[in-house]
mmCIF file of C-alpha atoms in Angstrom:
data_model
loop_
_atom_site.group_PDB
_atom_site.id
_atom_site.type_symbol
_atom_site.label_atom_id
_atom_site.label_comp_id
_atom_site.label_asym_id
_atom_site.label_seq_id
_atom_site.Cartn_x
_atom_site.Cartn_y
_atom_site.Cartn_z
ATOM 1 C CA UNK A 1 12.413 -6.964 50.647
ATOM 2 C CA UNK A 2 15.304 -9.345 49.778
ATOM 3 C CA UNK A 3 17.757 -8.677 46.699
ATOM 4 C CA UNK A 4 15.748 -11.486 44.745
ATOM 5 C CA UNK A 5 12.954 -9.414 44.870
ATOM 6 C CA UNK A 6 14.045 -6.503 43.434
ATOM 7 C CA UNK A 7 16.112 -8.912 40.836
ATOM 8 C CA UNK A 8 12.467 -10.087 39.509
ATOM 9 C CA UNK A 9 11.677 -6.934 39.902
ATOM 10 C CA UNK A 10 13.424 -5.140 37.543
ATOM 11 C CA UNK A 11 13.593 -7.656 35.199
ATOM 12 C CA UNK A 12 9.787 -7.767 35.116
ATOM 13 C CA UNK A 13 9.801 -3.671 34.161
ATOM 14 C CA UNK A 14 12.029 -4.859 31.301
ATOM 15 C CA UNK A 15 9.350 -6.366 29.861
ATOM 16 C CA UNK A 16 8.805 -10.392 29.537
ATOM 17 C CA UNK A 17 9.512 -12.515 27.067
ATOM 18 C CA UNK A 18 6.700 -13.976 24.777
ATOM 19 C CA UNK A 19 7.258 -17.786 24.263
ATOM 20 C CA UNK A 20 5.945 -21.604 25.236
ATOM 21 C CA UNK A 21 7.301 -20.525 29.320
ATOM 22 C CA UNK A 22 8.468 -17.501 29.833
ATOM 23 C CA UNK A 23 8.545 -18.137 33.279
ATOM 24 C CA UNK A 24 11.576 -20.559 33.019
ATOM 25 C CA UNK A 25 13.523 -18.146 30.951
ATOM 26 C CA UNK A 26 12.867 -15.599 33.429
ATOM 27 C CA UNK A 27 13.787 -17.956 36.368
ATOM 28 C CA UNK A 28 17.136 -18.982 34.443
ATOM 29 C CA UNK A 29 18.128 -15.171 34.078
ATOM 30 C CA UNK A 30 17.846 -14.937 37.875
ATOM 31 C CA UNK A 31 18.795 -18.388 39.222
ATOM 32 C CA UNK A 32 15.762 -19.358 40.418
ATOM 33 C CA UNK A 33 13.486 -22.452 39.457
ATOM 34 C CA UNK A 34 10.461 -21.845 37.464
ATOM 35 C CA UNK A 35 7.764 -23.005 40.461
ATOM 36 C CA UNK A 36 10.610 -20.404 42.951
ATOM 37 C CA UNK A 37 9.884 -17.557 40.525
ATOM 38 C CA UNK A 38 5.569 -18.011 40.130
ATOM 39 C CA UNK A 39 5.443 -19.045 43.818
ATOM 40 C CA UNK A 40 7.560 -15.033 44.648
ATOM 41 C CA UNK A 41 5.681 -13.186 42.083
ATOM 42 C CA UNK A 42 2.457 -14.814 43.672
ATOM 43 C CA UNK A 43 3.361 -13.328 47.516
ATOM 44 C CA UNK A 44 4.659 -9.876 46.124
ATOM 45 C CA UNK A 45 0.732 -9.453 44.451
ATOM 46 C CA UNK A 46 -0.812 -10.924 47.161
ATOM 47 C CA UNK A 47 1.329 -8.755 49.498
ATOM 48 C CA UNK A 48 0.327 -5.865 47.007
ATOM 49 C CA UNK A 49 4.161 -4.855 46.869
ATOM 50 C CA UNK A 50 3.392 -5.422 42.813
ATOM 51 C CA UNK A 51 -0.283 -3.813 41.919
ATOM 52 C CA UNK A 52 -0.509 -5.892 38.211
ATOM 53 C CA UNK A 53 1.610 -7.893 36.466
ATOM 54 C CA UNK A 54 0.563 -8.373 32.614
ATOM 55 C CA UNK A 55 0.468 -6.694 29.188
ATOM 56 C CA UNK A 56 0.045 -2.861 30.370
ATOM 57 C CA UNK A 57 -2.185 -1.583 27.393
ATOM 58 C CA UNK A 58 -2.144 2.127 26.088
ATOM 59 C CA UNK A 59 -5.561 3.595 26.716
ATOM 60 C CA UNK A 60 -4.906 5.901 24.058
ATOM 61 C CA UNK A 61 -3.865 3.223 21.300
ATOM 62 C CA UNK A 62 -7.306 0.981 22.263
ATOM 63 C CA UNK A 63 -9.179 4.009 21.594
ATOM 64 C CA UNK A 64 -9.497 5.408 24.780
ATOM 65 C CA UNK A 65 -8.215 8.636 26.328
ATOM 66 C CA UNK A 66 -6.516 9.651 29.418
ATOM 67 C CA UNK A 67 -6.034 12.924 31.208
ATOM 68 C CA UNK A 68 -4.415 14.651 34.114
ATOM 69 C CA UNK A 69 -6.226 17.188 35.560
ATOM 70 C CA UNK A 70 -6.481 19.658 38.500
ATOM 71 C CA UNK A 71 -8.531 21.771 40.767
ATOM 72 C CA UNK A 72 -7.791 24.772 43.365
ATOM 73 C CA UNK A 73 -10.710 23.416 45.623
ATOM 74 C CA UNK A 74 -11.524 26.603 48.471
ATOM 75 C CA UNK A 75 -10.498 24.667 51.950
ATOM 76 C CA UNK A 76 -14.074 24.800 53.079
ATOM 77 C CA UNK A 77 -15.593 22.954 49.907
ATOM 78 C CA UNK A 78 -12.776 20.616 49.391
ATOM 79 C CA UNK A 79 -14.325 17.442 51.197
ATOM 80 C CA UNK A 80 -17.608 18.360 49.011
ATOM 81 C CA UNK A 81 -15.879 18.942 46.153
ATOM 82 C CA UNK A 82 -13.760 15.765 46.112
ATOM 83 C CA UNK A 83 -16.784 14.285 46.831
ATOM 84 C CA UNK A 84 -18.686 15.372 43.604
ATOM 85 C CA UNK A 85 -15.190 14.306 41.390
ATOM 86 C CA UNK A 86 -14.568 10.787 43.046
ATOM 87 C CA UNK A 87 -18.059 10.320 41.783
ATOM 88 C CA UNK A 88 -17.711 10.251 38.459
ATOM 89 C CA UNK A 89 -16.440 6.455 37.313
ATOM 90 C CA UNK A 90 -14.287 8.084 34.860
ATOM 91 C CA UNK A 91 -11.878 9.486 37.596
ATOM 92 C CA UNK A 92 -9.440 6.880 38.446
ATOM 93 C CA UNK A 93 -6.974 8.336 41.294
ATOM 94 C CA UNK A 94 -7.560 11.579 43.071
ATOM 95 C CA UNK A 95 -5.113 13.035 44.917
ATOM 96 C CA UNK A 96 -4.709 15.751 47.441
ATOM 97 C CA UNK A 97 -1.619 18.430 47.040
ATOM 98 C CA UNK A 98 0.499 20.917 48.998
ATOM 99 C CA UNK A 99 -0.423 23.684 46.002
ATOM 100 C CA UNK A 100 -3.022 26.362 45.181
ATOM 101 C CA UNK A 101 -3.765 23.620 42.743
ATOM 102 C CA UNK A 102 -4.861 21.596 45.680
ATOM 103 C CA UNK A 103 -6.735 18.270 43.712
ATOM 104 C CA UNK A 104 -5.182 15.997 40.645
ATOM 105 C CA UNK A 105 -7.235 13.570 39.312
ATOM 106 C CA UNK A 106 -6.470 10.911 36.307
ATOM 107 C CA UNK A 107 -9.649 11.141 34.185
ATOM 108 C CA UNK A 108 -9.528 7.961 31.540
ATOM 109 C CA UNK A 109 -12.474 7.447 29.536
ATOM 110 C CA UNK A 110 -13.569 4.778 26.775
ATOM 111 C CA UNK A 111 -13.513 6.913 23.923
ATOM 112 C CA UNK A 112 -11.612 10.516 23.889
ATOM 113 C CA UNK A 113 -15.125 13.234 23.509
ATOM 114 C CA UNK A 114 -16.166 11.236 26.964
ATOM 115 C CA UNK A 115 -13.607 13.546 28.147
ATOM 116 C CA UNK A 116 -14.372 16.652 27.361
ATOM 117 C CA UNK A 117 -18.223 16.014 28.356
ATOM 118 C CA UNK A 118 -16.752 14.843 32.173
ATOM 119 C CA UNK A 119 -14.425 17.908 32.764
ATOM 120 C CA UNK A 120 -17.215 20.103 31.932
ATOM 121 C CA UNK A 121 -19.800 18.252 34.232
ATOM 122 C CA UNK A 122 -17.310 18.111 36.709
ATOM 123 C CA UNK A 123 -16.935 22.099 35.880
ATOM 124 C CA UNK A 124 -20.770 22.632 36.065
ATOM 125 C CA UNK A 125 -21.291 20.749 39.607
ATOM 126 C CA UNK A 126 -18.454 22.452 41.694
ATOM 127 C CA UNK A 127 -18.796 26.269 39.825
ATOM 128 C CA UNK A 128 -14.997 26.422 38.938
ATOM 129 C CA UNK A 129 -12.289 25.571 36.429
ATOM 130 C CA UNK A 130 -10.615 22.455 35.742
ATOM 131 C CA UNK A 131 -7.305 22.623 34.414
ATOM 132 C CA UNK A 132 -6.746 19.857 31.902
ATOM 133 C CA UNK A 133 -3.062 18.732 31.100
ATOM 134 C CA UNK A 134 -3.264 15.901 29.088
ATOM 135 C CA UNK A 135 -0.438 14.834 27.815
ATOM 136 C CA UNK A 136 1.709 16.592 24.777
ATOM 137 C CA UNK A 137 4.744 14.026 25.016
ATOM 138 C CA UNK A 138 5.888 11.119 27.079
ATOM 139 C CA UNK A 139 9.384 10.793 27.731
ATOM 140 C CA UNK A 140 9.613 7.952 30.030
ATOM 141 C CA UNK A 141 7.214 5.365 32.017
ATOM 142 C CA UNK A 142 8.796 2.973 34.197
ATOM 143 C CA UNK A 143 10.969 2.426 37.313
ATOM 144 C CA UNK A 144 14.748 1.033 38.353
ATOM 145 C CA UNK A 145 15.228 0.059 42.147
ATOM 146 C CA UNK A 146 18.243 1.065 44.112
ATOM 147 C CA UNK A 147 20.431 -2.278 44.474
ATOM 148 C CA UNK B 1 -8.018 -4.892 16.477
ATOM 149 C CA UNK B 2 -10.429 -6.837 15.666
ATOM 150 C CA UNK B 3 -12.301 -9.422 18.508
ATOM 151 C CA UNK B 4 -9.603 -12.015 18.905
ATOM 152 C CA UNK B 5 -7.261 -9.214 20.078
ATOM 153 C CA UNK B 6 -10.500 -7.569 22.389
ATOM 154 C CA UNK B 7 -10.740 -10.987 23.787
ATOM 155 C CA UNK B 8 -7.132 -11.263 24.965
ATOM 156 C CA UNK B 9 -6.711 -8.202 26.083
ATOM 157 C CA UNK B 10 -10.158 -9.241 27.927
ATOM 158 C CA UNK B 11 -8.264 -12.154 29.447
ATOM 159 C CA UNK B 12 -5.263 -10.229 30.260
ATOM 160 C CA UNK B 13 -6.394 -7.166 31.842
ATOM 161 C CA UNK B 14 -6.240 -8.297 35.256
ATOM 162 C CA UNK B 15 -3.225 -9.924 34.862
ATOM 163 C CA UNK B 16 -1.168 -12.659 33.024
ATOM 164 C CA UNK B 17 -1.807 -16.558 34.587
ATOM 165 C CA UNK B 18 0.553 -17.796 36.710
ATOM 166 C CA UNK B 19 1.117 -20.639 35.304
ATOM 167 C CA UNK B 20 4.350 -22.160 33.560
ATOM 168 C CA UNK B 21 2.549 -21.571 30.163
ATOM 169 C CA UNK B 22 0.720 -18.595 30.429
ATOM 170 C CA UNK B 23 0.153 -18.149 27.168
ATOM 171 C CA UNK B 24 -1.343 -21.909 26.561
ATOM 172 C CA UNK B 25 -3.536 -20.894 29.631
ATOM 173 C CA UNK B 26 -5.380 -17.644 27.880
ATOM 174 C CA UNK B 27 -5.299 -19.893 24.782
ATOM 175 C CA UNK B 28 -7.533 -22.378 26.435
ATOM 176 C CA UNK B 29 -9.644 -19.887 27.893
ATOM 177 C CA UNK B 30 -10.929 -18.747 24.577
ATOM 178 C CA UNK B 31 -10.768 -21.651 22.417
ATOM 179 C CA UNK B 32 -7.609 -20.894 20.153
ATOM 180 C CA UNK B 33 -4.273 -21.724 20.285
ATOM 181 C CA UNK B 34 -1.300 -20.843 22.297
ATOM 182 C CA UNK B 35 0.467 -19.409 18.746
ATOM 183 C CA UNK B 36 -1.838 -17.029 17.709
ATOM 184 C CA UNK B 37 -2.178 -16.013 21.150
ATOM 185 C CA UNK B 38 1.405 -15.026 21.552
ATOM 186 C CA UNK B 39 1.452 -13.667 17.937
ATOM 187 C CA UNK B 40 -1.195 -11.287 18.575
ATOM 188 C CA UNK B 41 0.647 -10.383 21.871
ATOM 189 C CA UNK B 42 3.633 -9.599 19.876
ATOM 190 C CA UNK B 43 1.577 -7.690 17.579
ATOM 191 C CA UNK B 44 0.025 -5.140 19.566
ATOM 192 C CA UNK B 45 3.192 -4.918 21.403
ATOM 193 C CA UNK B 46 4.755 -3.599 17.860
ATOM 194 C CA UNK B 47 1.789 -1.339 17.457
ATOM 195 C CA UNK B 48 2.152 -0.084 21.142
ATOM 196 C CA UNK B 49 -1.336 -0.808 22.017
ATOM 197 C CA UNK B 50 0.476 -2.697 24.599
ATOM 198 C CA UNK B 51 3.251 -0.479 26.393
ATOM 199 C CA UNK B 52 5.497 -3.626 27.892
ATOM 200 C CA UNK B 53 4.657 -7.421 29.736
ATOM 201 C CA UNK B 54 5.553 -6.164 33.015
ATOM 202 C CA UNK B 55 5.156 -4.919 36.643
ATOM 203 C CA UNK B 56 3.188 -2.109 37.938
ATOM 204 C CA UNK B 57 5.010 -1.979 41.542
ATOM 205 C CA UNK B 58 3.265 -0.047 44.533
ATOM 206 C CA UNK B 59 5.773 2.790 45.449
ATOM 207 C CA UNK B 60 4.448 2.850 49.000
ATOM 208 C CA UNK B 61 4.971 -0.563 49.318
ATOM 209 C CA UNK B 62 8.405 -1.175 48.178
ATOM 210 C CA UNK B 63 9.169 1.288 50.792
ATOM 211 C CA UNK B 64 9.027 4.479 48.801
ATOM 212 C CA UNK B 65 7.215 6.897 50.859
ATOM 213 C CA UNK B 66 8.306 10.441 49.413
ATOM 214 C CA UNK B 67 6.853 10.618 46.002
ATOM 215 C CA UNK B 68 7.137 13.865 44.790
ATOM 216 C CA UNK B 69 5.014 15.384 41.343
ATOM 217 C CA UNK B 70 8.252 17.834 40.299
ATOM 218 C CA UNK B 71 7.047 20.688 38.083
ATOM 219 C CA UNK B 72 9.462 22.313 35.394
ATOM 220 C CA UNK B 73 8.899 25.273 33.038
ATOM 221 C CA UNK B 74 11.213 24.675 29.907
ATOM 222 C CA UNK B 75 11.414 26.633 26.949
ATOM 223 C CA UNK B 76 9.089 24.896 24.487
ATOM 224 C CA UNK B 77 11.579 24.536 21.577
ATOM 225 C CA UNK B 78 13.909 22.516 24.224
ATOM 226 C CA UNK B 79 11.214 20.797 26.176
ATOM 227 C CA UNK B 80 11.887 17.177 24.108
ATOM 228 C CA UNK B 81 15.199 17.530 24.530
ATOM 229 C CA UNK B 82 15.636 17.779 28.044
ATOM 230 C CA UNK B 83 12.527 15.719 28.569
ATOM 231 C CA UNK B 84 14.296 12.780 27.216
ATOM 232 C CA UNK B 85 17.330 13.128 29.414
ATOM 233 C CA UNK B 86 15.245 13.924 32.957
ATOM 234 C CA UNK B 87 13.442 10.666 31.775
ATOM 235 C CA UNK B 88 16.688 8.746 32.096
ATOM 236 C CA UNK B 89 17.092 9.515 35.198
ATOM 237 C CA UNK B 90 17.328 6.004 37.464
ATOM 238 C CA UNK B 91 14.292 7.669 39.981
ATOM 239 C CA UNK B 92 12.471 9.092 37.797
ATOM 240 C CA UNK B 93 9.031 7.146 37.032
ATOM 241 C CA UNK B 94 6.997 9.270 34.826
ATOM 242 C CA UNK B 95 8.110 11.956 32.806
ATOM 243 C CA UNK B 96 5.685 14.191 30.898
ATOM 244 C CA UNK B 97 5.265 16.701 28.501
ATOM 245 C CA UNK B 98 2.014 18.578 29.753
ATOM 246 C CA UNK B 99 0.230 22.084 28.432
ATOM 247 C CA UNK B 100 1.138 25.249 30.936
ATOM 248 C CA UNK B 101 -2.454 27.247 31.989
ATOM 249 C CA UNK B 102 -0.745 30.744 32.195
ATOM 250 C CA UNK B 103 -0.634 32.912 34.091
ATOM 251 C CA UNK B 104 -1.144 30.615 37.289
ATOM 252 C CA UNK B 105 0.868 27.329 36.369
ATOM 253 C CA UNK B 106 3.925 27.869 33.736
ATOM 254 C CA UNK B 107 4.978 24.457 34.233
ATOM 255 C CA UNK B 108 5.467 22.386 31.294
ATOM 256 C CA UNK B 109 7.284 19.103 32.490
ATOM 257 C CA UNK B 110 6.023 16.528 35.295
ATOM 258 C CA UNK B 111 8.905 13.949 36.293
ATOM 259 C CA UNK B 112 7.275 11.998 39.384
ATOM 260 C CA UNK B 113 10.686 11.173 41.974
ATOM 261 C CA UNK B 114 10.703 9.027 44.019
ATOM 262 C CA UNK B 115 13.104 7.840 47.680
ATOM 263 C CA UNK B 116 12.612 6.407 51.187
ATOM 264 C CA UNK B 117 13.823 9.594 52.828
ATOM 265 C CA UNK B 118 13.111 13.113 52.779
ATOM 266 C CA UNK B 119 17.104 13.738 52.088
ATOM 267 C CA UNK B 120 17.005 11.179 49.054
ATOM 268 C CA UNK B 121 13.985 13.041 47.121
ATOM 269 C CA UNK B 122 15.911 16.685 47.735
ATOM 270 C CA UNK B 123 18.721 15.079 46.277
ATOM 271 C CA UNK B 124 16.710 13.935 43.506
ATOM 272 C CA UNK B 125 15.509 17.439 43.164
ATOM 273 C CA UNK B 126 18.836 18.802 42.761
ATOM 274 C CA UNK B 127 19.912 16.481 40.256
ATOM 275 C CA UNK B 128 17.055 17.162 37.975
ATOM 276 C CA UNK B 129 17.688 20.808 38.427
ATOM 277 C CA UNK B 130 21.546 20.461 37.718
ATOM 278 C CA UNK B 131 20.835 18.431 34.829
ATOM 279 C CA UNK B 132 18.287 21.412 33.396
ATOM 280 C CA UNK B 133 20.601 23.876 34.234
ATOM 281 C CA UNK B 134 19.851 27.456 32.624
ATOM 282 C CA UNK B 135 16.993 25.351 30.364
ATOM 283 C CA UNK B 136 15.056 25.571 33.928
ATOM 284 C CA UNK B 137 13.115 28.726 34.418
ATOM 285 C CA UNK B 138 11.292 27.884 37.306
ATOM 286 C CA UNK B 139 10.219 24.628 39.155
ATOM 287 C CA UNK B 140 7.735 23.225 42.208
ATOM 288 C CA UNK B 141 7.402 19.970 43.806
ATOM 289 C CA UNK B 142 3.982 18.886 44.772
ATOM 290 C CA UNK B 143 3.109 16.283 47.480
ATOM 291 C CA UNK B 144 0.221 13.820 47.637
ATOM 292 C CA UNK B 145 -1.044 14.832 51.215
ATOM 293 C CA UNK B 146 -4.026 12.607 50.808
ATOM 294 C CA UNK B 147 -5.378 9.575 48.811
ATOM 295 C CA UNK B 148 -9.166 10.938 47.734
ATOM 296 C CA UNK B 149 -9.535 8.004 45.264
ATOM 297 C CA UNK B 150 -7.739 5.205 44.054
ATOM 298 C CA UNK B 151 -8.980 2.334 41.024
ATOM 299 C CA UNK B 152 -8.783 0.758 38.397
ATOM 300 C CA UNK B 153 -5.820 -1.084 39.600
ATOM 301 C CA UNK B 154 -7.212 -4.555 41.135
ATOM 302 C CA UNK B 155 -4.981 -5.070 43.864
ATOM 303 C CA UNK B 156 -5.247 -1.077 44.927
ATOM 304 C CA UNK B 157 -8.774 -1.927 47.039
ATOM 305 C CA UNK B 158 -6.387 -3.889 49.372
ATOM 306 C CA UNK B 159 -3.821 -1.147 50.098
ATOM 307 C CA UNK B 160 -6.084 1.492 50.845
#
């Protein structure tokens, strides 16, 4: 990826302006022309370098309610297991880890008891404990690239 | 919220137009105009229902291939503190405050790293733990070794 890039970038984490074209101040910042900037941020989404690009709401502000949460699935039930918990259309990314606590899964549901009611279905299908760590504090969200 | 803000974020959720007036552009989507549409935006941005206007990027993509869940246990009365300043940290994406589930996981803060190289994410390690110092009483890093399941995002489908 060329320095450019990682210019817009970074100055899209920043956050972008609100106003009449936003694009043009961004492009000004960076030295590009306006149609320079849309037609790069176009290819890096298309490309899937970028996965959004937008207002990134709060679930928990609109009402809704997120969760990390994690499993030690036995090696010879995990496929089954992850199976059963990629089911549920509350679970958003499932992951598998080099831990005990071998499956992490972001549960985010609509309104917050939704939550509850999926860790213990999830609880009741595969016979063992979910470990819910929802979050106490957050202390950053967000990411700089190296020059 | 009422509906004209459930109606733009609506609009907005898979992304913000591409167009040189993006705002206008959601504005004549729903009938109302480009002021109260950025006005609103503003608004919720205040209220933090919306975090930032920005970029989710795709880690794997931009050439970031060891992304590392790092595990702390901190002392609960300094947790915040040191939080804030692990957070700071330039490759650090995520930093958490989380509950511990004793006695198997005593781990109370998540900081996601992440480098191109296996050397870059050690050093990363390092750091975090030099910057905890005696406040660290025990950490883990935790790999993704598999992708089970991965939405929500729109443009995800495409990289799996």
């Amino acid at each position: 990826m060329d320095h450019i890039n990682k210019q817009i970038i970074n100055m899209l984490q920043k956050g972008f302006p609100i106003c009449d074209s936003p694009y043009q101040v961004v492009a000004e910042q960076i030295g590009l022309t306006e149609s320079d900037l849309l037609e790069r941020i176009k290819l890096l989404l298309e490309t899937g370098v970028l996965s959004r690009f937008g207002p990134l709401y709060h679930a928990e502000q609109m009402g809704g309610a997120l969760t990390l949460a994690a499993i030690k699935a036995p090696k010879q039930r995990f496929d089954q297991i992850a199976k059963i918990v990629n089911n549920f259309p509350e679970v958003a990314h499932n992951y598998e880890r080099n831990h005990e606590l071998n499956m992490w899964f972001v549960i985010a549901t609509d309104v917050p008891e939704r939550l509850t009611q999926v860790i213990e279905e999830i609880e009741k299908k595969i016979e063992l404990p979910v470990y819910n760590m929802p979050k106490i504090n957050e202390y950053f969200v967000g990411l700089k690239l190296e020059a | 919220m009422d509906k004209i803000d459930r109606q733009i974020i609506t609009a907005t959720q898979a992304g913000l137009p591409l167009t040189p007036q993006p705002y206008q552009t959601i504005a004549d989507q729903l009938g109302i105009s480009a002021e109260i549409v950025m006005q609103r935006l503003s608004s919720m941005q205040k209220q933090k229902i919306i975090r930032r206007i920005g970029v989710v990027p795709n880690h794997y993509r931009l050439g970031y291939n060891f992304n590392g869940m790092t595990v702390w246990n901190i002392a609960d009365e300094h947790i915040d503190k040191m939080g804030k300043k692990v957070g700071q940290l330039d490759f650090v994406s995520h930093c958490y405050h989380r509950p511990r589930h004793e006695p198997e996981w005593h781990y109370n803060l998540f900081a996601m790293v992440h480098s191109k190289t296996e050397t870059g994410v050690k050093q990363q390690i390092s750091a975090i733990a030099e910057l905890l110092g005696d406040y660290n009483l025990g950490h883990n890093v935790l790999y993704s070794t598999r992708i089970l399941k991965k939405t929500g995002l729109r443009i995800d489908s495409k990289n799996v």
